[in-house]
Amino acid sequence: MKPVKKKKTEEPELEPLCCCEYIDRNGEKNHVAACLCDCQDIDEGCDRWLTCKSVQPETCERIMDTISDRLRIPWLRGAKKINISIIPPLVLLPVFLHVASWHFLLGVVVLTSLPVLALWYYYLTHRRKEQTLFFLSLGLFSLGYMYYVFLQEVVPRGHVGPTRLAVLTCGLFLILLALYRAKKNPGYLSNPASNDKSLSSSQNECLSKKGQEKTKGFPGADTSGSLNNRTLKDDLKGSFRMLASSPTKVKEDWCAKCQLVRPARAWHCRICGICVRRMDHHCVWINSCVGESNHQAFILALLIFLLTSVYGIMLTLDSICRDRSVFTALFYCPGVYANYSSALSFTCVWYSVIITAGMAYIFLIQLINISYNVTEREVQQAIRQKTGRRLLCGLIVDTGQYNRGFLRNWQQFSTLGTRAFHHPAEDIV
């Protein structure tokens, strides 16, 4: 008798989505037009707000999750989700700058409150260890909007020639290229246990035998189950720690979250959720970590931005305050608020000065850290543990662990990320 072959049950094919349809977080098909329908949390929150009652924090979080899930734009083969943190800079920045252009006192209040609000939002998201596109959106939109105001209000005055405009435009494109390079992989560490090349076949056999021996005596235990997986991870951890304890090896550390062995100076980013080789810090302006592979591009982006921003500020002040030097015009430019065009340009100049001053401080700290061969994470750790040598009221922190002199420190920085497995002598401890 030939065995009867069972026909496979054909699963019904899902209907293609139109440009306004999407699959929501509950796995159901939804429509963009129904973004405010069937939401008990939003209805409850509105009722409480209208009756002046307090709203529970859990309800606010559910409302924000619902809004972020339903905030989409029509797209081919289904509506695309928009990160809600992108929107506030696009709406609020032009409004604030135009309001600040109405009067000098309004400009002082608005330009003072903007950094305070940005710092408040930074500490709010940093405390929750959440990723946000707010600062990346603010930075990119600020670049575009400042350039737009420059073309609309400054260039028509006739004091900016084609050559100067071309130099400023090239600087803007170079900033974008450097930011694109800095956004790339900062040096993420992959799990060696998931890579077949990380362990030899003999090591795998040895570890599997140990796992089988440890599971003997437990009836019903499956060697491929969670118990064996946990045993393999423990053995991997022990074997790598034995290698790390050797004086000829680089000091390594085990990351329980990523289940891998970290080389010296690597660290686990709680915001990105992954380990980064030679991690310096998590930068909110690029929404990524600064590590071994993108640290040079990050420094280059800061340098190009500072040069381009200062050049644009000089061109603008020279156009709206013709009879004064650049530094004098920044603090004293009579009649600038008599014309709305010049008032808006002057307000954008001061906004650019505030942003440039903040980036200059970050750039200075980075130069100091590179000169002493320390990362920002190591500096913060030394401050918390009250170790290392501090100079200039704590502006300079020298841990002394990897410092090999000014020239050798910069030489090592210039070769970061050039080789896949590079353990310089400075990292051996």
Short mmCIF file of C-alpha atoms in Angstrom, two decimals:
data_model
loop_
_atom_site.label_atom_id
_atom_site.label_comp_id
_atom_site.label_asym_id
_atom_site.label_seq_id
_atom_site.Cartn_x
_atom_site.Cartn_y
_atom_site.Cartn_z
CA MET A 1 0.00 0.00 0.00
CA LYS A 2 1.45 3.33 -0.99
CA PRO A 3 1.17 5.98 1.69
CA VAL A 4 -1.41 8.56 0.86
CA LYS A 5 0.16 11.96 0.59
CA LYS A 6 -1.65 14.65 2.48
CA LYS A 7 -2.36 17.81 0.59
CA LYS A 8 -0.83 20.85 2.13
CA THR A 9 -3.36 23.35 3.28
CA GLU A 10 -2.88 26.49 1.32
CA GLU A 11 -2.79 29.57 3.49
CA PRO A 12 -4.91 32.42 2.20
CA GLU A 13 -2.80 35.14 0.66
CA LEU A 14 -2.98 38.53 2.29
CA GLU A 15 -4.54 41.23 0.20
CA PRO A 16 -2.08 43.95 -0.84
CA LEU A 17 -2.37 47.19 1.08
CA CYS A 18 -3.39 50.39 -0.62
CA CYS A 19 -1.41 53.57 -0.09
CA CYS A 20 -3.52 54.63 2.91
CA GLU A 21 -3.76 51.25 4.68
CA TYR A 22 -1.35 49.74 7.19
CA ILE A 23 -0.99 46.99 9.76
CA ASP A 24 -1.18 48.48 13.26
CA ARG A 25 0.62 47.32 16.40
CA ASN A 26 -2.21 44.87 17.14
CA GLY A 27 -1.69 43.13 13.79
CA GLU A 28 -4.95 44.42 12.33
CA LYS A 29 -5.52 46.30 9.09
CA ASN A 30 -6.23 49.96 9.65
CA HIS A 31 -6.69 53.13 7.57
CA VAL A 32 -5.08 56.54 7.83
CA ALA A 33 -8.49 58.25 7.81
CA ALA A 34 -9.44 56.33 10.98
CA CYS A 35 -6.54 57.70 13.02
CA LEU A 36 -8.87 59.16 15.69
CA CYS A 37 -11.42 56.35 15.75
CA ASP A 38 -11.83 53.51 18.27
CA CYS A 39 -9.37 54.73 20.89
CA GLN A 40 -10.62 54.48 24.43
CA ASP A 41 -7.43 55.93 25.89
CA ILE A 42 -7.71 59.14 23.86
CA ASP A 43 -11.42 59.46 24.71
CA GLU A 44 -10.73 58.92 28.41
CA GLY A 45 -7.85 61.41 28.36
CA CYS A 46 -9.97 64.08 26.62
CA ASP A 47 -12.81 63.57 29.08
CA ARG A 48 -10.45 64.01 32.02
CA TRP A 49 -8.84 67.10 30.48
CA LEU A 50 -12.24 68.70 29.85
CA THR A 51 -13.36 68.00 33.41
CA CYS A 52 -10.01 69.22 34.84
CA LYS A 53 -9.13 65.81 36.27
CA SER A 54 -5.64 64.36 36.44
CA VAL A 55 -4.55 61.80 33.84
CA GLN A 56 -2.59 58.78 34.94
CA PRO A 57 0.98 58.49 33.54
CA GLU A 58 0.16 55.02 32.19
CA THR A 59 -2.76 56.49 30.24
CA CYS A 60 -0.51 59.22 28.78
CA GLU A 61 2.01 56.59 27.65
CA ARG A 62 -0.72 54.55 25.97
CA ILE A 63 -2.04 57.68 24.26
CA MET A 64 1.44 58.53 22.95
CA ASP A 65 1.96 54.94 21.76
CA THR A 66 -1.36 55.04 19.94
CA ILE A 67 -0.62 58.41 18.33
CA SER A 68 2.86 57.34 17.24
CA ASP A 69 1.42 54.12 15.76
CA ARG A 70 -1.34 55.90 13.83
CA LEU A 71 0.71 58.89 12.67
CA ARG A 72 1.48 57.79 9.10
CA ILE A 73 1.70 59.16 5.59
CA PRO A 74 0.30 57.46 2.47
CA TRP A 75 2.93 55.44 0.62
CA LEU A 76 3.22 52.72 -1.97
CA ARG A 77 2.19 49.30 -0.61
CA GLY A 78 1.01 50.72 2.68
CA ALA A 79 1.22 53.88 4.74
CA LYS A 80 4.59 54.58 6.35
CA LYS A 81 5.00 55.33 10.04
CA ILE A 82 6.40 58.72 11.09
CA ASN A 83 8.49 59.15 14.19
CA ILE A 84 6.61 61.69 16.26
CA SER A 85 9.83 63.23 17.64
CA ILE A 86 10.67 64.58 14.17
CA ILE A 87 7.67 66.92 14.01
CA PRO A 88 8.19 69.45 16.87
CA PRO A 89 11.36 71.05 15.43
CA LEU A 90 9.75 71.40 12.01
CA VAL A 91 6.81 73.33 13.48
CA LEU A 92 8.20 75.15 16.50
CA LEU A 93 11.54 76.45 15.21
CA PRO A 94 10.16 78.74 12.45
CA VAL A 95 7.40 79.97 14.81
CA PHE A 96 9.84 80.81 17.61
CA LEU A 97 12.28 82.56 15.29
CA HIS A 98 9.58 84.68 13.67
CA VAL A 99 8.14 85.64 17.06
CA ALA A 100 11.63 86.56 18.28
CA SER A 101 11.99 88.90 15.29
CA TRP A 102 9.12 91.12 16.41
CA HIS A 103 10.97 92.87 19.23
CA PHE A 104 14.32 92.85 20.99
CA LEU A 105 12.86 91.68 24.33
CA LEU A 106 10.93 88.88 22.64
CA GLY A 107 14.17 87.80 20.99
CA VAL A 108 15.96 87.65 24.33
CA VAL A 109 13.18 85.58 25.92
CA VAL A 110 12.80 83.16 23.01
CA LEU A 111 16.52 82.65 22.34
CA THR A 112 17.10 82.06 26.06
CA SER A 113 14.24 79.59 26.40
CA LEU A 114 15.21 77.49 23.37
CA PRO A 115 18.42 76.02 24.90
CA VAL A 116 16.59 75.47 28.21
CA LEU A 117 13.82 73.52 26.47
CA ALA A 118 16.35 71.49 24.47
CA LEU A 119 18.30 70.60 27.62
CA TRP A 120 15.10 69.67 29.45
CA TYR A 121 14.06 67.35 26.62
CA TYR A 122 17.56 65.86 26.51
CA TYR A 123 17.59 64.99 30.20
CA LEU A 124 14.04 63.64 29.93
CA THR A 125 14.93 61.20 27.15
CA HIS A 126 18.38 60.45 28.57
CA ARG A 127 16.88 59.49 31.93
CA ARG A 128 14.46 57.10 30.24
CA LYS A 129 17.24 55.69 28.02
CA GLU A 130 15.12 56.23 24.91
CA GLN A 131 16.17 56.86 21.34
CA THR A 132 14.85 60.06 19.83
CA LEU A 133 15.10 61.74 16.45
CA PHE A 134 14.28 65.15 17.94
CA PHE A 135 17.85 66.47 17.99
CA LEU A 136 18.76 65.00 14.60
CA SER A 137 15.64 66.60 13.14
CA LEU A 138 16.43 69.88 14.92
CA GLY A 139 20.00 69.92 13.61
CA LEU A 140 19.18 69.08 9.99
CA PHE A 141 16.17 71.40 9.87
CA SER A 142 18.20 74.22 11.44
CA LEU A 143 20.81 73.85 8.71
CA GLY A 144 18.17 73.91 5.99
CA TYR A 145 16.17 76.76 7.49
CA MET A 146 19.21 78.97 8.13
CA TYR A 147 20.29 78.43 4.53
CA TYR A 148 16.76 79.25 3.33
CA VAL A 149 16.67 82.50 5.33
CA PHE A 150 20.13 83.37 4.00
CA LEU A 151 18.95 82.92 0.40
CA GLN A 152 15.68 84.78 0.92
CA GLU A 153 16.75 87.69 3.14
CA VAL A 154 20.54 88.17 2.87
CA VAL A 155 21.51 87.33 -0.71
CA PRO A 156 18.98 89.77 -2.31
CA ARG A 157 20.74 92.67 -0.54
CA GLY A 158 23.51 92.32 -3.12
CA HIS A 159 26.48 92.15 -0.75
CA VAL A 160 27.10 88.39 -1.12
CA GLY A 161 28.79 87.46 -4.36
CA PRO A 162 28.48 84.14 -6.25
CA THR A 163 31.85 82.94 -4.95
CA ARG A 164 30.91 83.45 -1.31
CA LEU A 165 27.55 81.80 -1.86
CA ALA A 166 29.24 78.83 -3.56
CA VAL A 167 31.68 78.42 -0.65
CA LEU A 168 28.83 78.47 1.87
CA THR A 169 26.84 75.96 -0.19
CA CYS A 170 29.83 73.62 -0.47
CA GLY A 171 30.30 73.81 3.28
CA LEU A 172 26.67 72.82 3.79
CA PHE A 173 27.01 69.79 1.53
CA LEU A 174 30.25 68.76 3.23
CA ILE A 175 28.48 68.88 6.60
CA LEU A 176 25.78 66.55 5.28
CA LEU A 177 28.37 64.14 3.87
CA ALA A 178 30.30 64.06 7.13
CA LEU A 179 27.08 63.50 9.10
CA TYR A 180 26.14 60.66 6.76
CA ARG A 181 29.50 59.04 7.40
CA ALA A 182 29.21 59.61 11.15
CA LYS A 183 25.76 57.97 11.16
CA LYS A 184 27.21 54.72 9.87
CA ASN A 185 28.29 51.76 11.99
CA PRO A 186 30.29 53.16 14.94
CA GLY A 187 31.89 49.77 15.56
CA TYR A 188 29.14 47.46 16.78
CA LEU A 189 30.32 44.18 18.27
CA SER A 190 28.66 41.01 17.00
CA ASN A 191 27.94 37.99 19.16
CA PRO A 192 30.79 35.48 18.67
CA ALA A 193 28.57 32.61 19.80
CA SER A 194 26.27 33.18 16.81
CA ASN A 195 29.18 33.13 14.36
CA ASP A 196 30.41 29.72 13.29
CA LYS A 197 33.87 31.13 12.61
CA SER A 198 34.34 32.40 16.15
CA LEU A 199 34.89 28.93 17.60
CA SER A 200 36.66 25.95 16.10
CA SER A 201 34.87 22.63 15.65
CA SER A 202 36.84 21.02 18.48
CA GLN A 203 35.79 23.77 20.89
CA ASN A 204 32.16 23.34 19.88
CA GLU A 205 32.36 19.59 20.40
CA CYS A 206 33.99 20.05 23.80
CA LEU A 207 31.35 22.53 24.89
CA SER A 208 28.51 20.33 23.67
CA LYS A 209 29.93 17.32 25.55
CA LYS A 210 30.11 19.35 28.73
CA GLY A 211 26.50 20.39 28.25
CA GLN A 212 25.42 16.77 27.76
CA GLU A 213 27.27 15.63 30.88
CA LYS A 214 25.66 18.35 32.97
CA THR A 215 22.16 17.44 31.75
CA LYS A 216 22.53 13.75 32.70
CA GLY A 217 20.35 12.75 35.63
CA PHE A 218 17.61 15.20 34.70
CA PRO A 219 14.81 13.13 33.16
CA GLY A 220 13.19 14.73 30.18
CA ALA A 221 15.93 17.30 29.80
CA ASP A 222 16.64 18.22 26.19
CA THR A 223 20.25 18.94 25.31
CA SER A 224 19.11 21.50 22.77
CA GLY A 225 16.81 23.20 25.27
CA SER A 226 17.27 26.22 27.48
CA LEU A 227 19.36 24.33 30.06
CA ASN A 228 21.96 23.36 27.49
CA ASN A 229 21.97 26.81 25.96
CA ARG A 230 22.59 28.33 29.37
CA THR A 231 25.43 25.85 29.96
CA LEU A 232 27.02 26.68 26.64
CA LYS A 233 26.86 30.39 27.41
CA ASP A 234 28.44 29.82 30.82
CA ASP A 235 31.23 27.74 29.28
CA LEU A 236 31.78 30.36 26.61
CA LYS A 237 31.99 32.98 29.31
CA GLY A 238 34.47 30.94 31.32
CA SER A 239 36.66 30.16 28.33
CA PHE A 240 36.82 33.76 27.24
CA ARG A 241 37.61 34.91 30.77
CA MET A 242 40.51 32.46 30.85
CA LEU A 243 41.83 34.03 27.67
CA ALA A 244 41.34 37.48 29.13
CA SER A 245 43.28 36.60 32.26
CA SER A 246 46.37 35.79 30.23
CA PRO A 247 49.01 38.54 30.48
CA THR A 248 49.59 38.42 26.74
CA LYS A 249 45.96 39.14 25.88
CA VAL A 250 44.01 42.35 25.84
CA LYS A 251 41.83 42.88 28.88
CA GLU A 252 38.30 41.79 28.01
CA ASP A 253 34.96 41.90 29.72
CA TRP A 254 31.81 39.83 29.40
CA CYS A 255 28.54 41.58 28.45
CA ALA A 256 25.58 39.68 29.86
CA LYS A 257 23.09 41.56 27.66
CA CYS A 258 24.81 41.01 24.31
CA GLN A 259 26.30 37.63 25.38
CA LEU A 260 29.74 38.45 24.04
CA VAL A 261 33.24 39.26 25.22
CA ARG A 262 34.10 42.93 24.94
CA PRO A 263 37.64 44.06 24.18
CA ALA A 264 39.26 46.84 26.15
CA ARG A 265 37.48 50.21 26.05
CA ALA A 266 34.33 48.76 24.51
CA TRP A 267 31.04 49.42 26.27
CA HIS A 268 27.37 48.53 26.11
CA CYS A 269 25.15 51.45 25.07
CA ARG A 270 21.89 51.28 27.00
CA ILE A 271 20.16 53.53 24.46
CA CYS A 272 21.18 51.62 21.31
CA GLY A 273 21.09 48.29 23.17
CA ILE A 274 24.37 46.98 21.73
CA CYS A 275 28.08 46.99 22.54
CA VAL A 276 30.31 49.45 20.70
CA ARG A 277 34.07 49.09 20.19
CA ARG A 278 36.02 51.92 21.88
CA MET A 279 32.80 53.74 22.70
CA ASP A 280 33.18 57.45 23.33
CA HIS A 281 29.57 58.50 23.98
CA HIS A 282 26.06 58.32 22.59
CA CYS A 283 25.45 61.48 20.56
CA VAL A 284 21.83 62.62 20.34
CA TRP A 285 22.64 64.96 17.43
CA ILE A 286 23.29 61.99 15.14
CA ASN A 287 21.08 59.54 17.07
CA SER A 288 23.94 57.06 17.23
CA CYS A 289 26.99 56.15 19.24
CA VAL A 290 30.43 57.60 18.59
CA GLY A 291 32.88 54.73 18.53
CA GLU A 292 35.98 53.41 16.87
CA SER A 293 34.65 53.42 13.30
CA ASN A 294 32.95 56.84 13.17
CA HIS A 295 34.89 58.97 15.69
CA GLN A 296 37.00 60.57 12.97
CA ALA A 297 33.93 61.41 10.87
CA PHE A 298 32.26 62.89 13.95
CA ILE A 299 35.22 65.21 14.58
CA LEU A 300 35.32 66.15 10.89
CA ALA A 301 31.59 66.98 10.91
CA LEU A 302 32.05 69.23 13.94
CA LEU A 303 35.00 71.03 12.34
CA ILE A 304 33.23 71.64 9.02
CA PHE A 305 30.09 72.81 10.81
CA LEU A 306 32.01 75.32 12.93
CA LEU A 307 33.84 76.76 9.93
CA THR A 308 30.70 76.97 7.79
CA SER A 309 28.58 78.44 10.58
CA VAL A 310 31.12 81.14 11.45
CA TYR A 311 31.48 82.01 7.77
CA GLY A 312 27.70 82.30 7.34
CA ILE A 313 27.40 84.46 10.46
CA MET A 314 30.10 86.79 9.17
CA LEU A 315 28.43 87.13 5.77
CA THR A 316 25.03 87.89 7.32
CA LEU A 317 26.31 90.50 9.78
CA ASP A 318 28.36 92.14 7.06
CA SER A 319 25.19 92.48 4.95
CA ILE A 320 22.78 93.84 7.58
CA CYS A 321 25.31 96.03 9.48
CA ARG A 322 27.55 97.49 6.84
CA ASP A 323 29.38 100.14 8.86
CA ARG A 324 30.48 97.96 11.79
CA SER A 325 32.84 95.12 12.40
CA VAL A 326 31.45 91.62 12.78
CA PHE A 327 32.02 91.40 16.52
CA THR A 328 30.57 94.87 17.16
CA ALA A 329 27.54 94.23 14.95
CA LEU A 330 26.76 91.08 16.89
CA PHE A 331 26.12 93.11 20.06
CA TYR A 332 25.25 96.53 18.68
CA CYS A 333 23.46 96.98 15.38
CA PRO A 334 21.14 100.03 15.55
CA GLY A 335 18.02 99.99 13.42
CA VAL A 336 18.12 96.25 12.84
CA TYR A 337 14.56 95.81 14.17
CA ALA A 338 13.18 98.62 12.00
CA ASN A 339 12.95 96.20 9.08
CA TYR A 340 11.40 92.75 9.50
CA SER A 341 13.81 91.19 6.99
CA SER A 342 16.89 92.43 8.84
CA ALA A 343 15.29 91.54 12.19
CA LEU A 344 14.70 87.95 11.09
CA SER A 345 18.26 87.69 9.75
CA PHE A 346 19.67 89.11 12.99
CA THR A 347 17.59 86.66 15.07
CA CYS A 348 18.81 83.74 12.96
CA VAL A 349 22.38 84.97 13.47
CA TRP A 350 22.00 84.83 17.24
CA TYR A 351 20.35 81.41 17.02
CA SER A 352 23.31 80.22 14.96
CA VAL A 353 25.72 81.74 17.49
CA ILE A 354 24.08 79.78 20.33
CA ILE A 355 24.21 76.50 18.40
CA THR A 356 27.79 77.19 17.26
CA ALA A 357 28.92 77.94 20.83
CA GLY A 358 27.48 74.63 22.03
CA MET A 359 29.14 72.69 19.22
CA ALA A 360 32.42 74.52 19.83
CA TYR A 361 32.37 73.36 23.44
CA ILE A 362 31.78 69.76 22.34
CA PHE A 363 34.58 70.09 19.79
CA LEU A 364 36.97 71.47 22.42
CA ILE A 365 36.19 68.62 24.83
CA GLN A 366 36.76 66.11 22.05
CA LEU A 367 40.14 67.62 21.16
CA ILE A 368 41.22 67.50 24.81
CA ASN A 369 40.10 63.89 25.21
CA ILE A 370 41.92 62.82 22.06
CA SER A 371 45.08 64.59 23.18
CA TYR A 372 45.01 62.62 26.47
CA ASN A 373 43.72 59.41 24.81
CA VAL A 374 40.58 59.15 26.93
CA THR A 375 36.98 58.64 25.88
CA GLU A 376 34.06 60.63 27.23
CA ARG A 377 32.73 57.53 28.96
CA GLU A 378 36.08 57.02 30.70
CA VAL A 379 36.08 60.67 31.77
CA GLN A 380 32.61 60.41 33.31
CA GLN A 381 33.57 57.16 35.01
CA ALA A 382 36.72 58.75 36.45
CA ILE A 383 34.68 61.71 37.75
CA ARG A 384 32.17 59.43 39.44
CA GLN A 385 34.89 57.26 41.00
CA LYS A 386 37.06 60.31 41.81
CA THR A 387 40.09 58.87 40.06
CA GLY A 388 42.53 60.29 37.52
CA ARG A 389 44.21 63.67 37.34
CA ARG A 390 42.13 66.82 36.84
CA LEU A 391 43.35 70.08 35.33
CA LEU A 392 41.74 73.46 34.60
CA CYS A 393 38.88 73.01 37.09
CA GLY A 394 37.99 69.58 35.77
CA LEU A 395 37.92 70.54 32.09
CA ILE A 396 40.81 68.13 31.50
CA VAL A 397 40.64 64.64 33.02
CA ASP A 398 43.66 62.38 32.50
CA THR A 399 43.12 58.80 33.62
CA GLY A 400 46.73 57.95 32.75
CA GLN A 401 45.76 54.46 31.64
CA TYR A 402 46.11 54.90 27.88
CA ASN A 403 47.97 58.21 27.66
CA ARG A 404 51.19 57.73 25.66
CA GLY A 405 51.96 61.34 24.81
CA PHE A 406 50.38 63.98 22.61
CA LEU A 407 51.79 62.83 19.27
CA ARG A 408 51.26 59.11 19.83
CA ASN A 409 47.72 59.72 21.03
CA TRP A 410 46.83 61.61 17.86
CA GLN A 411 48.64 59.04 15.74
CA GLN A 412 46.53 56.30 17.27
CA PHE A 413 43.35 58.33 16.70
CA SER A 414 44.25 58.85 13.04
CA THR A 415 44.39 55.07 12.54
CA LEU A 416 41.10 54.21 14.27
CA GLY A 417 39.00 51.73 12.33
CA THR A 418 41.64 51.12 9.65
CA ARG A 419 42.11 47.49 10.64
CA ALA A 420 39.43 45.04 11.66
CA PHE A 421 41.31 43.51 14.56
CA HIS A 422 43.60 46.20 15.83
CA HIS A 423 44.79 46.03 19.46
CA PRO A 424 47.46 48.70 19.89
CA ALA A 425 49.96 48.56 22.68
CA GLU A 426 48.13 51.39 24.42
CA ASP A 427 45.13 49.11 25.03
CA ILE A 428 47.11 46.35 26.72
CA VAL A 429 46.68 46.50 30.46
#
